[in-house]
mmCIF file of C-alpha atoms in Angstrom:
data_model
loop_
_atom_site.group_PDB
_atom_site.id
_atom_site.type_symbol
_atom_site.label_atom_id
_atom_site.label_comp_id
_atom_site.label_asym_id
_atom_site.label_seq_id
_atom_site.Cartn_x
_atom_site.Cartn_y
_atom_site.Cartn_z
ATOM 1 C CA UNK D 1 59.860 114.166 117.411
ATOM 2 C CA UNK D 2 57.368 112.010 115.660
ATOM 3 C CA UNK D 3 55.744 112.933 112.173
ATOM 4 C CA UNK D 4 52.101 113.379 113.635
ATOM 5 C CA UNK D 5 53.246 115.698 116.739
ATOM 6 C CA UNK D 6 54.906 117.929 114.238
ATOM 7 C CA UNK D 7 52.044 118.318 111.623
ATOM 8 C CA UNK D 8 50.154 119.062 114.500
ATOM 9 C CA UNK D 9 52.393 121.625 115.579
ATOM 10 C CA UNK D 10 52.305 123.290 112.447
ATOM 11 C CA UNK D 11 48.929 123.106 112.118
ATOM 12 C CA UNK D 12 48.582 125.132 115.381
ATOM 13 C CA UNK D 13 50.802 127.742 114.654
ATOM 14 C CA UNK D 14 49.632 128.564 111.611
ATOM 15 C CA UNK D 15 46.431 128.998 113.157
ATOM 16 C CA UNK D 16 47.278 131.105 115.400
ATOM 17 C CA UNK D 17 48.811 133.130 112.700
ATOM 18 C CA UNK D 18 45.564 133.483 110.486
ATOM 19 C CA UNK D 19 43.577 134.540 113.863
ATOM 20 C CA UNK D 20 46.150 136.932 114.703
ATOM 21 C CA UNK D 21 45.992 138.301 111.225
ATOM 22 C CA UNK D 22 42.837 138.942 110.702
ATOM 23 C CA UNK D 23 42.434 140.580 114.316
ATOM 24 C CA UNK D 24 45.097 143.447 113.525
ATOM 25 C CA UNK D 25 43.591 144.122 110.368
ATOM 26 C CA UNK D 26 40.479 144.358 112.266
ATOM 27 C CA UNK D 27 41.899 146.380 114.301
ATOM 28 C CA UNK D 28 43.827 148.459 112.431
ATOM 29 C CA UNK D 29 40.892 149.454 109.796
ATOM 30 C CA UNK D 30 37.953 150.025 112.631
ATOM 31 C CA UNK D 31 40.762 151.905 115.115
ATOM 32 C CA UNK D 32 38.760 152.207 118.562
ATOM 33 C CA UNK D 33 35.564 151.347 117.495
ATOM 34 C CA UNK D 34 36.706 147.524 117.127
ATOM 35 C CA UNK D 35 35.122 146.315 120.161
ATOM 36 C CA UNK D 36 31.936 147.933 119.815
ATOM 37 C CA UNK D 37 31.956 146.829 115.777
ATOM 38 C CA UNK D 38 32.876 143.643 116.329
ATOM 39 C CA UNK D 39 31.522 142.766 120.005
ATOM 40 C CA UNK D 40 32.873 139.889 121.639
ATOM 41 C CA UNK D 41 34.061 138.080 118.588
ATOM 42 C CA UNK D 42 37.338 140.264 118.536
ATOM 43 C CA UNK D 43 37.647 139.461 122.176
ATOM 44 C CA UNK D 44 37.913 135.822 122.027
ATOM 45 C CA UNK D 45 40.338 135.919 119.440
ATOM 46 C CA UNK D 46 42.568 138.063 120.503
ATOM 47 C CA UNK D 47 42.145 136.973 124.366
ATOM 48 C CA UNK D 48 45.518 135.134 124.309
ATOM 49 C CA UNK D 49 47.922 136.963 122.034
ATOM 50 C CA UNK D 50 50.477 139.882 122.984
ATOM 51 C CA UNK D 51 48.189 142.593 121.016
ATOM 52 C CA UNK D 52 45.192 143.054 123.448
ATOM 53 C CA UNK D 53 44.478 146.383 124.579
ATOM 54 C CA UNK D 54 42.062 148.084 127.191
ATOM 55 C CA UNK D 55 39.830 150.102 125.138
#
């Protein structure tokens, strides 16, 4: 695998980490109220990870 195709790799991932983060702890401190706190922010970044939930 060349250099650039892994930085960019890593890059990704620990992107995705960050996002996914910061949306649990969103989650976690606002409980249900999230999506209504938040609005549609919360929903785009949590729209492709394993932790959404219907509200």
């Amino acid at each position: 695998m060349p250099y650039y195709l892994s930085a960019s790799i890593c890059n990704e991932t620990t992107t995705t980490v960050a996002q996914q983060v910061e949306t649990t702890t969103a989650a976690t401190t606002s409980g249900g109220n999230a999506a209504t706190t938040t609005g549609g922010i919360a929903a785009t970044i949590t729209a492709g990870s394993s932790t959404v939930r219907s509200f």
